[in-house]
Amino acid sequence: GQQLNQSPQSMFIQEGEDVSMNCTSSSIFNTWLWYKQDPGEGPVLLIALYKAGELTSNGRLTAQFGITRKDSFLNISASIPSDVGIYFCAGHLNYGGSQGNLIFGKGTKLSVKP
Amino acid sequence: NAGVTQTPKFQVLKTGQSMTLQCAQDMNHNSMYWYRQDPGMGLRLIYYSASEGTTDKGEVPNGYNVSRLNKREFSLRLESAAPSQTSVYFCASRRGTTGANEKLFFGSGTQLSVL
């Protein structure tokens, strides 16, 4: 089936650092979504992107929908301890199409440097 | 406003036992979903229901059945649990049935262990 390649798989941050993660695919997506999952909870939507080239911010978070429609990145500026968690990218292949076609990346686990 | 509510939060089963995971949403959403989350695998779709009265298979439906009892409730049943079904299960819902509104709202998950 279709796959999203999300990287890095994990990363360690120190408070105040900027963080960057991305997702790529061999397929063209019409929607890109970024979710965050806290321990013991379900994922929560952070940012949704609907147009190629779109750059959207949500506080310290910025995400972009790649021009080729095959990739997206998420940046977190000036990280704080509560940013730790697992971040998932998700993409929808068919604009207005089957509900089953929302595909998730495998996640980027953000942890605090010891 | 509770959003998406899943029960139970934790469950331990023996191989071959059956159980039903319950999910309800109070947002008047049309579409509901069941995902499983395994380490290093992300979220994989088991079944979904685009609207009341319809259900469809997702990526990993084998070993599961679902029922869209009404607009609010979507249950997931394991008829004969296997150790491979040890996972964290998430129910999700969204308002639309078609169109660009792709925002999924998730429950807090059910951690299932099959021994």
PDB file of C-alpha atoms in Angstrom, chain B residues 18-110:
ATOM      1  CA  SER B  18     -13.811 -12.396  22.568  1.00  0.00           C
ATOM      2  CA  MET B  19     -14.510  -8.813  23.459  1.00  0.00           C
ATOM      3  CA  THR B  20     -16.007  -5.608  22.114  1.00  0.00           C
ATOM      4  CA  LEU B  21     -14.375  -2.204  22.258  1.00  0.00           C
ATOM      5  CA  GLN B  22     -16.898   0.583  22.547  1.00  0.00           C
ATOM      6  CA  CYS B  23     -16.667   4.047  21.019  1.00  0.00           C
ATOM      7  CA  ALA B  24     -19.065   6.965  21.139  1.00  0.00           C
ATOM      8  CA  GLN B  25     -18.827  10.550  19.909  1.00  0.00           C
ATOM      9  CA  ASP B  26     -21.017  13.476  20.856  1.00  0.00           C
ATOM     10  CA  MET B  27     -20.019  15.843  18.046  1.00  0.00           C
ATOM     11  CA  ASN B  28     -22.698  14.695  15.577  1.00  0.00           C
ATOM     12  CA  HIS B  29     -19.952  13.447  13.275  1.00  0.00           C
ATOM     13  CA  ASN B  30     -20.811  11.339  10.265  1.00  0.00           C
ATOM     14  CA  SER B  31     -17.640   9.282   9.857  1.00  0.00           C
ATOM     15  CA  MET B  32     -16.046   7.037  12.459  1.00  0.00           C
ATOM     16  CA  TYR B  33     -12.850   4.976  12.393  1.00  0.00           C
ATOM     17  CA  TRP B  34     -10.930   2.313  14.253  1.00  0.00           C
ATOM     18  CA  TYR B  35      -7.118   2.355  14.170  1.00  0.00           C
ATOM     19  CA  ARG B  36      -4.495   0.247  15.833  1.00  0.00           C
ATOM     20  CA  GLN B  37      -1.121   1.605  16.892  1.00  0.00           C
ATOM     21  CA  ASP B  38       1.911  -0.623  17.195  1.00  0.00           C
ATOM     22  CA  PRO B  39       5.489   0.445  18.019  1.00  0.00           C
ATOM     23  CA  GLY B  40       7.280   1.661  14.909  1.00  0.00           C
ATOM     24  CA  MET B  41       4.192   1.143  12.737  1.00  0.00           C
ATOM     25  CA  GLY B  42       2.261   4.345  13.200  1.00  0.00           C
ATOM     26  CA  LEU B  43      -1.516   4.204  12.970  1.00  0.00           C
ATOM     27  CA  ARG B  44      -3.142   1.632  10.738  1.00  0.00           C
ATOM     28  CA  LEU B  45      -6.799   1.711   9.781  1.00  0.00           C
ATOM     29  CA  ILE B  46      -8.825  -1.368  10.702  1.00  0.00           C
ATOM     30  CA  TYR B  47     -12.369  -0.409   9.678  1.00  0.00           C
ATOM     31  CA  TYR B  48     -14.294   2.753   9.085  1.00  0.00           C
ATOM     32  CA  SER B  49     -17.871   3.909   8.733  1.00  0.00           C
ATOM     33  CA  ALA B  50     -18.455   6.825   6.393  1.00  0.00           C
ATOM     34  CA  SER B  51     -22.020   7.237   7.595  1.00  0.00           C
ATOM     35  CA  GLU B  52     -24.605   5.547   9.741  1.00  0.00           C
ATOM     36  CA  GLY B  53     -25.452   2.188   8.268  1.00  0.00           C
ATOM     37  CA  THR B  54     -22.231   1.690   6.297  1.00  0.00           C
ATOM     38  CA  THR B  55     -18.920   0.078   7.181  1.00  0.00           C
ATOM     39  CA  ASP B  56     -15.811  -0.629   5.109  1.00  0.00           C
ATOM     40  CA  LYS B  57     -12.530  -2.427   5.562  1.00  0.00           C
ATOM     41  CA  GLY B  58      -9.340  -0.500   6.092  1.00  0.00           C
ATOM     42  CA  GLU B  59      -5.749  -1.622   5.805  1.00  0.00           C
ATOM     43  CA  VAL B  60      -5.751  -4.373   8.486  1.00  0.00           C
ATOM     44  CA  PRO B  61      -9.324  -5.735   8.939  1.00  0.00           C
ATOM     45  CA  ASN B  62      -8.582  -9.426   9.467  1.00  0.00           C
ATOM     46  CA  GLY B  63      -9.687 -10.746  12.854  1.00  0.00           C
ATOM     47  CA  TYR B  64     -12.051  -7.846  13.519  1.00  0.00           C
ATOM     48  CA  ASN B  65     -15.683  -6.943  13.000  1.00  0.00           C
ATOM     49  CA  VAL B  66     -17.431  -3.622  13.486  1.00  0.00           C
ATOM     50  CA  SER B  67     -20.914  -2.331  14.062  1.00  0.00           C
ATOM     51  CA  ARG B  68     -22.137   1.217  13.471  1.00  0.00           C
ATOM     52  CA  LEU B  69     -24.924   0.977  16.017  1.00  0.00           C
ATOM     53  CA  ASN B  70     -26.205   4.505  15.377  1.00  0.00           C
ATOM     54  CA  LYS B  71     -24.683   7.833  14.430  1.00  0.00           C
ATOM     55  CA  ARG B  72     -22.949   8.168  17.805  1.00  0.00           C
ATOM     56  CA  GLU B  73     -21.559   4.680  18.354  1.00  0.00           C
ATOM     57  CA  PHE B  74     -19.081   2.489  16.485  1.00  0.00           C
ATOM     58  CA  SER B  75     -17.910  -0.725  18.131  1.00  0.00           C
ATOM     59  CA  LEU B  76     -14.992  -3.019  17.311  1.00  0.00           C
ATOM     60  CA  ARG B  77     -15.251  -6.734  18.071  1.00  0.00           C
ATOM     61  CA  LEU B  78     -12.548  -9.348  18.383  1.00  0.00           C
ATOM     62  CA  GLU B  79     -14.263 -12.713  18.036  1.00  0.00           C
ATOM     63  CA  SER B  80     -11.255 -14.856  18.926  1.00  0.00           C
ATOM     64  CA  ALA B  81      -8.368 -12.783  20.223  1.00  0.00           C
ATOM     65  CA  ALA B  82      -4.807 -13.608  19.154  1.00  0.00           C
ATOM     66  CA  PRO B  83      -1.487 -12.357  20.579  1.00  0.00           C
ATOM     67  CA  SER B  84      -0.920 -10.480  17.292  1.00  0.00           C
ATOM     68  CA  GLN B  85      -3.849  -8.281  18.253  1.00  0.00           C
ATOM     69  CA  THR B  86      -1.995  -6.918  21.255  1.00  0.00           C
ATOM     70  CA  SER B  87      -1.973  -3.220  20.479  1.00  0.00           C
ATOM     71  CA  VAL B  88      -3.352   0.174  21.370  1.00  0.00           C
ATOM     72  CA  TYR B  89      -6.672   0.812  19.659  1.00  0.00           C
ATOM     73  CA  PHE B  90      -7.957   4.260  18.793  1.00  0.00           C
ATOM     74  CA  CYS B  91     -11.395   5.302  17.732  1.00  0.00           C
ATOM     75  CA  ALA B  92     -11.716   8.513  15.739  1.00  0.00           C
ATOM     76  CA  SER B  93     -14.446  10.550  14.110  1.00  0.00           C
ATOM     77  CA  ARG B  94     -14.831  13.420  11.708  1.00  0.00           C
ATOM     78  CA  ARG B  95     -17.693  15.604  10.593  1.00  0.00           C
ATOM     79  CA  GLY B  96     -17.649  15.057   6.870  1.00  0.00           C
ATOM     80  CA  THR B  97     -18.304  12.102   4.654  1.00  0.00           C
ATOM     81  CA  THR B  98     -16.661  13.678   1.619  1.00  0.00           C
ATOM     82  CA  GLY B  99     -14.770  16.867   0.891  1.00  0.00           C
ATOM     83  CA  ALA B 100     -11.658  18.494   2.198  1.00  0.00           C
ATOM     84  CA  ASN B 101     -12.553  18.557   5.888  1.00  0.00           C
ATOM     85  CA  GLU B 102     -10.138  15.861   6.960  1.00  0.00           C
ATOM     86  CA  LYS B 103      -9.766  16.700  10.642  1.00  0.00           C
ATOM     87  CA  LEU B 104      -9.953  13.549  12.696  1.00  0.00           C
ATOM     88  CA  PHE B 105     -10.724  13.666  16.401  1.00  0.00           C
ATOM     89  CA  PHE B 106      -9.328  10.755  18.404  1.00  0.00           C
ATOM     90  CA  GLY B 107     -10.339   9.032  21.597  1.00  0.00           C
ATOM     91  CA  SER B 108      -7.737   8.374  24.284  1.00  0.00           C
ATOM     92  CA  GLY B 109      -7.192   4.746  23.305  1.00  0.00           C
ATOM     93  CA  THR B 110      -7.674   1.204  24.597  1.00  0.00           C
TER      94      THR B 110
END
